[in-house]
PDB file of C-alpha atoms in Angstrom:
ATOM      1  CA  MET A   1      11.677  32.745   1.128  1.00  0.00           C
ATOM      2  CA  LEU A   2      11.429  29.180   2.471  1.00  0.00           C
ATOM      3  CA  ILE A   3      14.064  29.943   5.102  1.00  0.00           C
ATOM      4  CA  GLY A   4      12.930  32.285   7.856  1.00  0.00           C
ATOM      5  CA  ILE A   5      10.220  32.884  10.428  1.00  0.00           C
ATOM      6  CA  ASP A   6       7.733  34.785   8.267  1.00  0.00           C
ATOM      7  CA  SER A   7       5.125  32.101   7.623  1.00  0.00           C
ATOM      8  CA  GLY A   8       3.237  34.281   5.181  1.00  0.00           C
ATOM      9  CA  ARG A   9       6.237  34.571   2.906  1.00  0.00           C
ATOM     10  CA  GLN A  10       7.005  30.873   3.312  1.00  0.00           C
ATOM     11  CA  ILE A  11       3.482  29.946   2.236  1.00  0.00           C
ATOM     12  CA  GLY A  12       3.671  32.321  -0.700  1.00  0.00           C
ATOM     13  CA  ALA A  13       6.941  30.764  -1.818  1.00  0.00           C
ATOM     14  CA  LEU A  14       5.517  27.265  -1.442  1.00  0.00           C
ATOM     15  CA  GLU A  15       2.432  28.134  -3.458  1.00  0.00           C
ATOM     16  CA  CYS A  16       4.666  29.348  -6.277  1.00  0.00           C
ATOM     17  CA  LEU A  17       6.665  26.127  -6.112  1.00  0.00           C
ATOM     18  CA  CYS A  18       3.440  24.129  -6.103  1.00  0.00           C
ATOM     19  CA  ASN A  19       2.432  25.700  -9.403  1.00  0.00           C
ATOM     20  CA  LEU A  20       5.901  25.107 -10.839  1.00  0.00           C
ATOM     21  CA  SER A  21       5.850  21.471  -9.674  1.00  0.00           C
ATOM     22  CA  LEU A  22       3.170  20.787 -12.281  1.00  0.00           C
ATOM     23  CA  GLY A  23       5.809  21.313 -14.975  1.00  0.00           C
ATOM     24  CA  GLU A  24       8.125  18.933 -16.799  1.00  0.00           C
ATOM     25  CA  ALA A  25      10.725  16.635 -15.226  1.00  0.00           C
ATOM     26  CA  PRO A  26      13.745  19.029 -15.467  1.00  0.00           C
ATOM     27  CA  LEU A  27      11.840  21.685 -13.527  1.00  0.00           C
ATOM     28  CA  CYS A  28      10.716  19.175 -10.908  1.00  0.00           C
ATOM     29  CA  GLU A  29      14.299  18.008 -10.474  1.00  0.00           C
ATOM     30  CA  LYS A  30      15.430  21.605 -10.025  1.00  0.00           C
ATOM     31  CA  ILE A  31      12.805  22.173  -7.329  1.00  0.00           C
ATOM     32  CA  ILE A  32      13.960  19.148  -5.340  1.00  0.00           C
ATOM     33  CA  ASP A  33      17.643  19.962  -5.835  1.00  0.00           C
ATOM     34  CA  GLN A  34      17.185  23.507  -4.563  1.00  0.00           C
ATOM     35  CA  ALA A  35      14.336  23.217  -2.084  1.00  0.00           C
ATOM     36  CA  GLY A  36      14.042  19.524  -1.207  1.00  0.00           C
ATOM     37  CA  ARG A  37      15.604  19.837   2.230  1.00  0.00           C
ATOM     38  CA  ASN A  38      13.280  22.718   3.119  1.00  0.00           C
ATOM     39  CA  LEU A  39      10.250  20.777   1.894  1.00  0.00           C
ATOM     40  CA  VAL A  40      11.175  17.842   4.104  1.00  0.00           C
ATOM     41  CA  GLN A  41      11.616  20.176   7.083  1.00  0.00           C
ATOM     42  CA  CYS A  42       8.167  21.657   6.455  1.00  0.00           C
ATOM     43  CA  LEU A  43       6.662  18.224   7.114  1.00  0.00           C
ATOM     44  CA  ASP A  44       7.461  18.811  10.804  1.00  0.00           C
ATOM     45  CA  SER A  45       5.740  22.200  10.830  1.00  0.00           C
ATOM     46  CA  VAL A  46       2.717  22.840  13.050  1.00  0.00           C
ATOM     47  CA  ASP A  47       1.408  25.155  10.328  1.00  0.00           C
ATOM     48  CA  GLU A  48      -1.069  23.068   8.330  1.00  0.00           C
ATOM     49  CA  ARG A  49      -0.680  25.212   5.220  1.00  0.00           C
ATOM     50  CA  LEU A  50       3.080  24.679   5.125  1.00  0.00           C
ATOM     51  CA  LYS A  51       2.735  20.950   5.648  1.00  0.00           C
ATOM     52  CA  ARG A  52      -0.107  20.508   3.154  1.00  0.00           C
ATOM     53  CA  THR A  53       1.534  22.515   0.376  1.00  0.00           C
ATOM     54  CA  SER A  54       4.864  20.759   0.906  1.00  0.00           C
ATOM     55  CA  LEU A  55       3.166  17.374   0.554  1.00  0.00           C
ATOM     56  CA  TRP A  56       1.530  18.494  -2.684  1.00  0.00           C
ATOM     57  CA  ILE A  57       4.838  19.716  -4.111  1.00  0.00           C
ATOM     58  CA  ILE A  58       6.586  16.480  -3.156  1.00  0.00           C
ATOM     59  CA  ALA A  59       3.818  14.367  -4.714  1.00  0.00           C
ATOM     60  CA  ASN A  60       3.852  16.383  -7.929  1.00  0.00           C
ATOM     61  CA  THR A  61       7.620  16.298  -8.372  1.00  0.00           C
ATOM     62  CA  ILE A  62       8.235  12.631  -7.566  1.00  0.00           C
ATOM     63  CA  SER A  63       5.330  11.491  -9.752  1.00  0.00           C
ATOM     64  CA  THR A  64       6.854  13.404 -12.685  1.00  0.00           C
ATOM     65  CA  SER A  65      10.549  12.649 -12.242  1.00  0.00           C
ATOM     66  CA  SER A  66      12.192   9.457 -10.977  1.00  0.00           C
ATOM     67  CA  LYS A  67      15.385  11.464 -10.494  1.00  0.00           C
ATOM     68  CA  ALA A  68      13.570  13.866  -8.173  1.00  0.00           C
ATOM     69  CA  ALA A  69      12.220  10.870  -6.242  1.00  0.00           C
ATOM     70  CA  GLN A  70      15.682   9.370  -5.885  1.00  0.00           C
ATOM     71  CA  THR A  71      17.044  12.706  -4.697  1.00  0.00           C
ATOM     72  CA  ILE A  72      14.422  13.308  -2.033  1.00  0.00           C
ATOM     73  CA  VAL A  73      14.698   9.832  -0.481  1.00  0.00           C
ATOM     74  CA  GLN A  74      18.317  10.662   0.291  1.00  0.00           C
ATOM     75  CA  LEU A  75      16.943  13.315   2.663  1.00  0.00           C
ATOM     76  CA  ASP A  76      15.325  10.584   4.822  1.00  0.00           C
ATOM     77  CA  ILE A  77      11.820  11.572   3.803  1.00  0.00           C
ATOM     78  CA  VAL A  78      10.319   8.075   4.045  1.00  0.00           C
ATOM     79  CA  PRO A  79      10.234   7.923   7.880  1.00  0.00           C
ATOM     80  CA  LYS A  80       8.629  11.381   8.019  1.00  0.00           C
ATOM     81  CA  LEU A  81       6.006  10.418   5.469  1.00  0.00           C
ATOM     82  CA  PHE A  82       5.313   7.115   7.173  1.00  0.00           C
ATOM     83  CA  PHE A  83       4.863   8.701  10.602  1.00  0.00           C
ATOM     84  CA  ILE A  84       2.356  11.156   9.108  1.00  0.00           C
ATOM     85  CA  TYR A  85       0.595   8.238   7.423  1.00  0.00           C
ATOM     86  CA  ILE A  86       0.346   5.916  10.435  1.00  0.00           C
ATOM     87  CA  GLU A  87      -0.447   8.546  13.076  1.00  0.00           C
ATOM     88  CA  SER A  88      -3.991   8.158  14.355  1.00  0.00           C
ATOM     89  CA  GLY A  89      -4.100  10.266  17.500  1.00  0.00           C
ATOM     90  CA  ASP A  90      -2.165  13.444  16.767  1.00  0.00           C
ATOM     91  CA  LYS A  91      -4.586  16.348  16.412  1.00  0.00           C
ATOM     92  CA  ASN A  92      -1.872  18.287  14.556  1.00  0.00           C
ATOM     93  CA  ILE A  93      -2.134  15.889  11.612  1.00  0.00           C
ATOM     94  CA  ALA A  94      -5.238  16.514   9.545  1.00  0.00           C
ATOM     95  CA  ASN A  95      -6.916  13.604   7.810  1.00  0.00           C
ATOM     96  CA  GLU A  96      -5.927  14.761   4.352  1.00  0.00           C
ATOM     97  CA  PHE A  97      -2.264  14.791   5.367  1.00  0.00           C
ATOM     98  CA  ARG A  98      -2.408  11.048   5.902  1.00  0.00           C
ATOM     99  CA  GLU A  99      -3.763  10.459   2.417  1.00  0.00           C
ATOM    100  CA  ASP A 100      -1.233  12.844   0.864  1.00  0.00           C
ATOM    101  CA  ALA A 101       1.570  11.038   2.694  1.00  0.00           C
ATOM    102  CA  ALA A 102       0.217   7.677   1.492  1.00  0.00           C
ATOM    103  CA  VAL A 103       0.228   8.900  -2.105  1.00  0.00           C
ATOM    104  CA  CYS A 104       3.859   9.985  -1.771  1.00  0.00           C
ATOM    105  CA  LEU A 105       4.841   6.676  -0.172  1.00  0.00           C
ATOM    106  CA  GLN A 106       3.216   4.569  -2.874  1.00  0.00           C
ATOM    107  CA  ILE A 107       5.090   6.528  -5.554  1.00  0.00           C
ATOM    108  CA  LEU A 108       8.418   6.043  -3.782  1.00  0.00           C
ATOM    109  CA  VAL A 109       8.018   2.264  -3.395  1.00  0.00           C
ATOM    110  CA  MET A 110       6.527   1.443  -6.811  1.00  0.00           C
ATOM    111  CA  GLY A 111       8.292   0.339  -9.951  1.00  0.00           C
ATOM    112  CA  LYS A 112      11.100  -1.992 -10.890  1.00  0.00           C
ATOM    113  CA  HIS A 113      13.658   0.667  -9.950  1.00  0.00           C
ATOM    114  CA  ARG A 114      11.900   2.011  -6.856  1.00  0.00           C
ATOM    115  CA  ALA A 115      13.284   5.202  -5.368  1.00  0.00           C
ATOM    116  CA  ALA A 116      12.996   4.044  -1.751  1.00  0.00           C
ATOM    117  CA  ARG A 117      16.267   2.553  -0.576  1.00  0.00           C
ATOM    118  CA  LYS A 118      16.809  -0.641   1.404  1.00  0.00           C
ATOM    119  CA  GLU A 119      16.911   1.133   4.760  1.00  0.00           C
ATOM    120  CA  ALA A 120      13.640   2.920   3.970  1.00  0.00           C
ATOM    121  CA  ILE A 121      11.945  -0.380   3.098  1.00  0.00           C
ATOM    122  CA  THR A 122      13.257  -1.867   6.341  1.00  0.00           C
ATOM    123  CA  PHE A 123      11.817   1.087   8.235  1.00  0.00           C
ATOM    124  CA  ILE A 124       8.416   0.531   6.640  1.00  0.00           C
ATOM    125  CA  LYS A 125       8.523  -3.167   7.482  1.00  0.00           C
ATOM    126  CA  ASP A 126       9.526  -2.509  11.096  1.00  0.00           C
ATOM    127  CA  ASN A 127       6.776   0.066  11.628  1.00  0.00           C
ATOM    128  CA  MET A 128       3.909  -1.245   9.493  1.00  0.00           C
ATOM    129  CA  ILE A 129       2.054  -2.728  12.479  1.00  0.00           C
ATOM    130  CA  LYS A 130       1.418   0.805  13.777  1.00  0.00           C
ATOM    131  CA  LYS A 131      -1.130   1.467  11.020  1.00  0.00           C
ATOM    132  CA  CYS A 132      -4.706   0.750  12.079  1.00  0.00           C
ATOM    133  CA  ARG A 133      -7.019  -0.866   9.532  1.00  0.00           C
ATOM    134  CA  ILE A 134      -9.890   1.504  10.324  1.00  0.00           C
ATOM    135  CA  SER A 135      -7.792   4.683  10.263  1.00  0.00           C
ATOM    136  CA  VAL A 136      -7.706   7.340   7.546  1.00  0.00           C
ATOM    137  CA  ALA A 137      -6.075   6.267   4.257  1.00  0.00           C
ATOM    138  CA  ALA A 138      -5.774   2.646   5.403  1.00  0.00           C
ATOM    139  CA  GLU A 139      -6.858   1.575   1.902  1.00  0.00           C
ATOM    140  CA  TYR A 140      -3.312   2.393   0.736  1.00  0.00           C
ATOM    141  CA  HIS A 141      -1.601   0.218   3.332  1.00  0.00           C
ATOM    142  CA  LEU A 142      -1.538  -3.141   1.565  1.00  0.00           C
ATOM    143  CA  LYS A 143      -0.660  -1.447  -1.726  1.00  0.00           C
ATOM    144  CA  ILE A 144       2.388   0.125  -0.080  1.00  0.00           C
ATOM    145  CA  MET A 145       3.332  -3.205   1.511  1.00  0.00           C
ATOM    146  CA  PHE A 146       2.920  -5.040  -1.797  1.00  0.00           C
ATOM    147  CA  HIS A 147       5.025  -2.681  -3.891  1.00  0.00           C
ATOM    148  CA  ALA A 148       7.641  -2.350  -1.156  1.00  0.00           C
ATOM    149  CA  ASP A 149       7.965  -6.146  -1.442  1.00  0.00           C
ATOM    150  CA  ILE A 150       7.531  -6.561   2.304  1.00  0.00           C
ATOM    151  CA  VAL A 151       6.337 -10.157   1.795  1.00  0.00           C
ATOM    152  CA  ASN A 152       9.009 -12.156  -0.015  1.00  0.00           C
ATOM    153  CA  PRO A 153      10.871 -15.459   0.516  1.00  0.00           C
ATOM    154  CA  LYS A 154      13.606 -13.655   2.500  1.00  0.00           C
ATOM    155  CA  SER A 155      11.395 -11.297   4.513  1.00  0.00           C
ATOM    156  CA  GLU A 156      11.124 -13.431   7.675  1.00  0.00           C
ATOM    157  CA  LEU A 157       8.049 -11.747   9.105  1.00  0.00           C
ATOM    158  CA  ASN A 158       7.585 -12.206  12.837  1.00  0.00           C
ATOM    159  CA  ILE A 159       4.314 -13.353  14.437  1.00  0.00           C
ATOM    160  CA  GLU A 160       3.090  -9.820  15.127  1.00  0.00           C
ATOM    161  CA  GLN A 161       3.757  -8.694  11.557  1.00  0.00           C
ATOM    162  CA  THR A 162       2.067 -11.799  10.150  1.00  0.00           C
ATOM    163  CA  HIS A 163      -1.030 -11.233  12.309  1.00  0.00           C
ATOM    164  CA  HIS A 164      -1.085  -7.543  11.357  1.00  0.00           C
ATOM    165  CA  LEU A 165      -1.072  -8.217   7.618  1.00  0.00           C
ATOM    166  CA  MET A 166      -3.628 -10.999   7.926  1.00  0.00           C
ATOM    167  CA  ASP A 167      -5.905  -8.722   9.956  1.00  0.00           C
ATOM    168  CA  PHE A 168      -5.718  -6.133   7.187  1.00  0.00           C
ATOM    169  CA  ILE A 169      -6.317  -8.708   4.459  1.00  0.00           C
ATOM    170  CA  LEU A 170      -9.277 -10.481   6.027  1.00  0.00           C
ATOM    171  CA  GLY A 171     -10.717  -7.260   7.403  1.00  0.00           C
ATOM    172  CA  ASN A 172     -10.692  -5.721   3.929  1.00  0.00           C
ATOM    173  CA  LEU A 173     -12.246  -8.814   2.350  1.00  0.00           C
ATOM    174  CA  CYS A 174     -14.929  -9.145   5.016  1.00  0.00           C
ATOM    175  CA  THR A 175     -15.990  -5.512   5.365  1.00  0.00           C
ATOM    176  CA  THR A 176     -15.695  -4.100   1.834  1.00  0.00           C
ATOM    177  CA  PRO A 177     -19.213  -4.191   0.330  1.00  0.00           C
ATOM    178  CA  GLU A 178     -18.516  -3.237  -3.297  1.00  0.00           C
ATOM    179  CA  PHE A 179     -15.828  -2.856  -5.935  1.00  0.00           C
ATOM    180  CA  VAL A 180     -16.806   0.552  -7.302  1.00  0.00           C
ATOM    181  CA  SER A 181     -14.917   3.257  -5.398  1.00  0.00           C
ATOM    182  CA  ILE A 182     -11.160   3.613  -5.791  1.00  0.00           C
ATOM    183  CA  ALA A 183     -10.676   3.078  -2.059  1.00  0.00           C
ATOM    184  CA  ASN A 184     -12.548  -0.236  -2.114  1.00  0.00           C
ATOM    185  CA  ARG A 185     -10.723  -1.371  -5.227  1.00  0.00           C
ATOM    186  CA  LEU A 186      -7.436  -0.792  -3.433  1.00  0.00           C
ATOM    187  CA  ARG A 187      -8.664  -2.705  -0.388  1.00  0.00           C
ATOM    188  CA  ILE A 188      -9.752  -5.768  -2.355  1.00  0.00           C
ATOM    189  CA  VAL A 189      -7.065  -6.021  -5.051  1.00  0.00           C
ATOM    190  CA  TYR A 190      -4.154  -5.709  -2.664  1.00  0.00           C
ATOM    191  CA  ALA A 191      -5.742  -7.950  -0.053  1.00  0.00           C
ATOM    192  CA  ILE A 192      -5.782 -10.728  -2.664  1.00  0.00           C
ATOM    193  CA  ARG A 193      -2.259  -9.954  -3.900  1.00  0.00           C
ATOM    194  CA  VAL A 194      -0.642  -9.784  -0.470  1.00  0.00           C
ATOM    195  CA  LEU A 195      -2.483 -12.907   0.690  1.00  0.00           C
ATOM    196  CA  SER A 196      -1.256 -14.755  -2.393  1.00  0.00           C
ATOM    197  CA  ASN A 197       2.325 -13.753  -1.560  1.00  0.00           C
ATOM    198  CA  MET A 198       1.940 -14.694   2.089  1.00  0.00           C
ATOM    199  CA  VAL A 199       0.678 -18.174   1.215  1.00  0.00           C
ATOM    200  CA  GLN A 200       3.867 -18.669  -0.787  1.00  0.00           C
ATOM    201  CA  CYS A 201       6.401 -16.965   1.475  1.00  0.00           C
ATOM    202  CA  VAL A 202       5.241 -16.965   5.118  1.00  0.00           C
ATOM    203  CA  PRO A 203       5.256 -20.390   6.824  1.00  0.00           C
ATOM    204  CA  LYS A 204       2.621 -19.485   9.438  1.00  0.00           C
ATOM    205  CA  ALA A 205       0.354 -17.577   7.067  1.00  0.00           C
ATOM    206  CA  ILE A 206      -2.240 -20.314   6.498  1.00  0.00           C
ATOM    207  CA  ASP A 207      -2.459 -21.180  10.212  1.00  0.00           C
ATOM    208  CA  THR A 208      -2.879 -17.507  11.057  1.00  0.00           C
ATOM    209  CA  MET A 209      -5.542 -17.136   8.378  1.00  0.00           C
ATOM    210  CA  LYS A 210      -7.507 -20.127   9.679  1.00  0.00           C
ATOM    211  CA  GLN A 211      -7.373 -18.799  13.258  1.00  0.00           C
ATOM    212  CA  GLN A 212      -8.627 -15.357  12.264  1.00  0.00           C
ATOM    213  CA  LEU A 213     -11.295 -16.676   9.892  1.00  0.00           C
ATOM    214  CA  ARG A 214     -12.698 -18.849  12.657  1.00  0.00           C
ATOM    215  CA  GLY A 215     -12.056 -16.757  15.762  1.00  0.00           C
ATOM    216  CA  VAL A 216     -12.418 -13.175  14.508  1.00  0.00           C
ATOM    217  CA  TRP A 217     -14.596 -13.164  11.398  1.00  0.00           C
ATOM    218  CA  ASN A 218     -16.632 -16.373  11.827  1.00  0.00           C
ATOM    219  CA  THR A 219     -16.516 -17.161   8.137  1.00  0.00           C
ATOM    220  CA  HIS A 220     -14.795 -19.413   5.600  1.00  0.00           C
ATOM    221  CA  LEU A 221     -12.214 -18.548   2.968  1.00  0.00           C
ATOM    222  CA  GLU A 222     -14.353 -19.880   0.133  1.00  0.00           C
ATOM    223  CA  ASP A 223     -17.147 -17.500   1.180  1.00  0.00           C
ATOM    224  CA  LEU A 224     -14.775 -14.546   0.915  1.00  0.00           C
ATOM    225  CA  LEU A 225     -13.404 -15.674  -2.438  1.00  0.00           C
ATOM    226  CA  ASN A 226     -16.915 -16.205  -3.805  1.00  0.00           C
ATOM    227  CA  LYS A 227     -17.762 -12.694  -2.639  1.00  0.00           C
ATOM    228  CA  VAL A 228     -14.857 -11.383  -4.715  1.00  0.00           C
ATOM    229  CA  PHE A 229     -15.929 -13.486  -7.715  1.00  0.00           C
ATOM    230  CA  ASP A 230     -19.388 -11.921  -7.374  1.00  0.00           C
ATOM    231  CA  PHE A 231     -17.918  -8.488  -8.146  1.00  0.00           C
ATOM    232  CA  GLN A 232     -17.786  -9.795 -11.749  1.00  0.00           C
ATOM    233  CA  GLU A 233     -14.455  -8.211 -12.579  1.00  0.00           C
ATOM    234  CA  ASP A 234     -12.504 -10.509 -14.901  1.00  0.00           C
ATOM    235  CA  LEU A 235      -9.009  -9.306 -13.974  1.00  0.00           C
ATOM    236  CA  LEU A 236      -9.860  -9.445 -10.274  1.00  0.00           C
ATOM    237  CA  SER A 237     -11.145 -13.005 -10.727  1.00  0.00           C
ATOM    238  CA  LEU A 238      -7.818 -13.869 -12.364  1.00  0.00           C
ATOM    239  CA  GLU A 239      -6.031 -12.562  -9.254  1.00  0.00           C
ATOM    240  CA  VAL A 240      -8.167 -14.882  -7.126  1.00  0.00           C
ATOM    241  CA  VAL A 241      -7.331 -17.819  -9.385  1.00  0.00           C
ATOM    242  CA  TYR A 242      -3.624 -17.082  -8.811  1.00  0.00           C
ATOM    243  CA  LEU A 243      -4.294 -17.175  -5.073  1.00  0.00           C
ATOM    244  CA  ILE A 244      -6.116 -20.504  -5.333  1.00  0.00           C
ATOM    245  CA  ARG A 245      -3.234 -21.901  -7.386  1.00  0.00           C
ATOM    246  CA  ASN A 246      -0.793 -20.875  -4.654  1.00  0.00           C
ATOM    247  CA  LEU A 247      -2.974 -22.501  -2.027  1.00  0.00           C
ATOM    248  CA  ILE A 248      -3.081 -25.747  -3.990  1.00  0.00           C
ATOM    249  CA  HIS A 249       0.686 -25.695  -4.541  1.00  0.00           C
ATOM    250  CA  ASP A 250       1.444 -24.970  -0.892  1.00  0.00           C
ATOM    251  CA  LYS A 251       4.126 -27.431   0.194  1.00  0.00           C
ATOM    252  CA  SER A 252       2.835 -28.002   3.709  1.00  0.00           C
ATOM    253  CA  SER A 253       1.105 -31.254   4.576  1.00  0.00           C
ATOM    254  CA  GLN A 254      -1.961 -29.566   6.098  1.00  0.00           C
ATOM    255  CA  PRO A 255      -5.321 -29.687   4.302  1.00  0.00           C
ATOM    256  CA  LEU A 256      -6.433 -26.826   2.067  1.00  0.00           C
ATOM    257  CA  PRO A 257      -7.924 -23.865   3.968  1.00  0.00           C
ATOM    258  CA  CYS A 258     -10.942 -23.812   1.664  1.00  0.00           C
ATOM    259  CA  GLN A 259     -13.292 -26.311   0.041  1.00  0.00           C
ATOM    260  CA  LEU A 260     -12.601 -26.190  -3.684  1.00  0.00           C
ATOM    261  CA  ASP A 261     -15.992 -27.665  -4.593  1.00  0.00           C
ATOM    262  CA  ARG A 262     -17.708 -24.674  -2.970  1.00  0.00           C
ATOM    263  CA  LEU A 263     -15.854 -22.106  -5.075  1.00  0.00           C
ATOM    264  CA  GLN A 264     -18.001 -20.424  -7.712  1.00  0.00           C
ATOM    265  CA  VAL A 265     -15.280 -19.660 -10.227  1.00  0.00           C
ATOM    266  CA  PRO A 266     -16.616 -17.536 -13.127  1.00  0.00           C
ATOM    267  CA  ASN A 267     -16.575 -19.179 -16.527  1.00  0.00           C
ATOM    268  CA  ILE A 268     -14.348 -16.743 -18.422  1.00  0.00           C
ATOM    269  CA  ASP A 269     -11.380 -17.111 -20.770  1.00  0.00           C
ATOM    270  CA  TYR A 270      -8.566 -16.648 -18.272  1.00  0.00           C
ATOM    271  CA  GLU A 271      -5.871 -17.291 -20.869  1.00  0.00           C
ATOM    272  CA  GLN A 272      -7.019 -14.242 -22.805  1.00  0.00           C
ATOM    273  CA  LEU A 273      -6.449 -12.133 -19.697  1.00  0.00           C
ATOM    274  CA  LEU A 274      -2.827 -13.194 -19.280  1.00  0.00           C
ATOM    275  CA  PRO A 275      -0.084 -10.773 -20.374  1.00  0.00           C
ATOM    276  CA  GLN A 276       1.340 -11.758 -23.787  1.00  0.00           C
ATOM    277  CA  SER A 277       4.744 -12.499 -22.259  1.00  0.00           C
ATOM    278  CA  TRP A 278       3.176 -15.184 -20.026  1.00  0.00           C
ATOM    279  CA  LYS A 279       1.580 -17.191 -22.832  1.00  0.00           C
TER     280      LYS A 279
END
C-alpha cells in the first residue's frame, strides 16, 4: 500500500503502521526493516499527511528500539530530517514538521551508543549554521549539538560555526524569561552545557563571547549567570558551577570573562547533587 500513486491508500497504510509503531521493540524493528525505505521517501512528499504520519512512525520506532534506529540511519535519513528541521522559508514544511524532525534527530544522536554514524554527525556539524535561533523548534538545536558531540577537543570549529553557537547560547540566556516550560528548560540547560564545552575546547570561544556580550547584548556574563541562579533550580545551578570551574581553569593568559565577586552563587550542598560515581 505504501508503494503507488493512490495517496488515500498510502495514508491508510501509514495510519495502520503508526498504530503498530506504538508496540514493542520487535514490532518496531519489523516496521523499519520492511517499510523504512518508504518512510524515508515519504519525507520528500508534498502531501502533508504522508510526511507528518511518516515522522510520527519514525519517532515512535526509534524511541522504542535502538536496532530500528541503527537500521534507519543506514538509509541516510539524518540529512532529510535535518533539512526539514533547519528550513525556515519553505511553505511546504509546516511548523510541526520541524519539531517532529527535531525529536527524531535528538533520539538518533543521544546515548553512549548513538545511532547516528560519523558521516551523519559531520553533516550536522557542516550544516548547523543554517538553523536560525528564532525559528520554529530552535529550542532543540543546542541539545542536538550537545549530544552529537559537535564541540569536542578534536572538533576544530571554524569562525562562523563558533559565532553561530555563541549566538545561540547568549541569545537563549538573554531572552529566556523563565525556567518553567519544556522549551525554555531546553534553551537554558543546553546553553550552559554547550558554553561549558566551548570554553574547554574552542580556542576563540571566550573572545567571541566577550565580543557578543559587549557588542550584541550589552550585558556581562556574571549578569547572565546570576539570572540562571535566580531560577532556583539546584541541578541547574550545579551546571553553572561546572561552567565557572571551566572558566577558572582556562589555560589562556587572558583575564576571566566575568567578575567572580559579583556572582550570587546559591548556598546549597553541591556535593549531594553529584552522581555517586563522581564522589
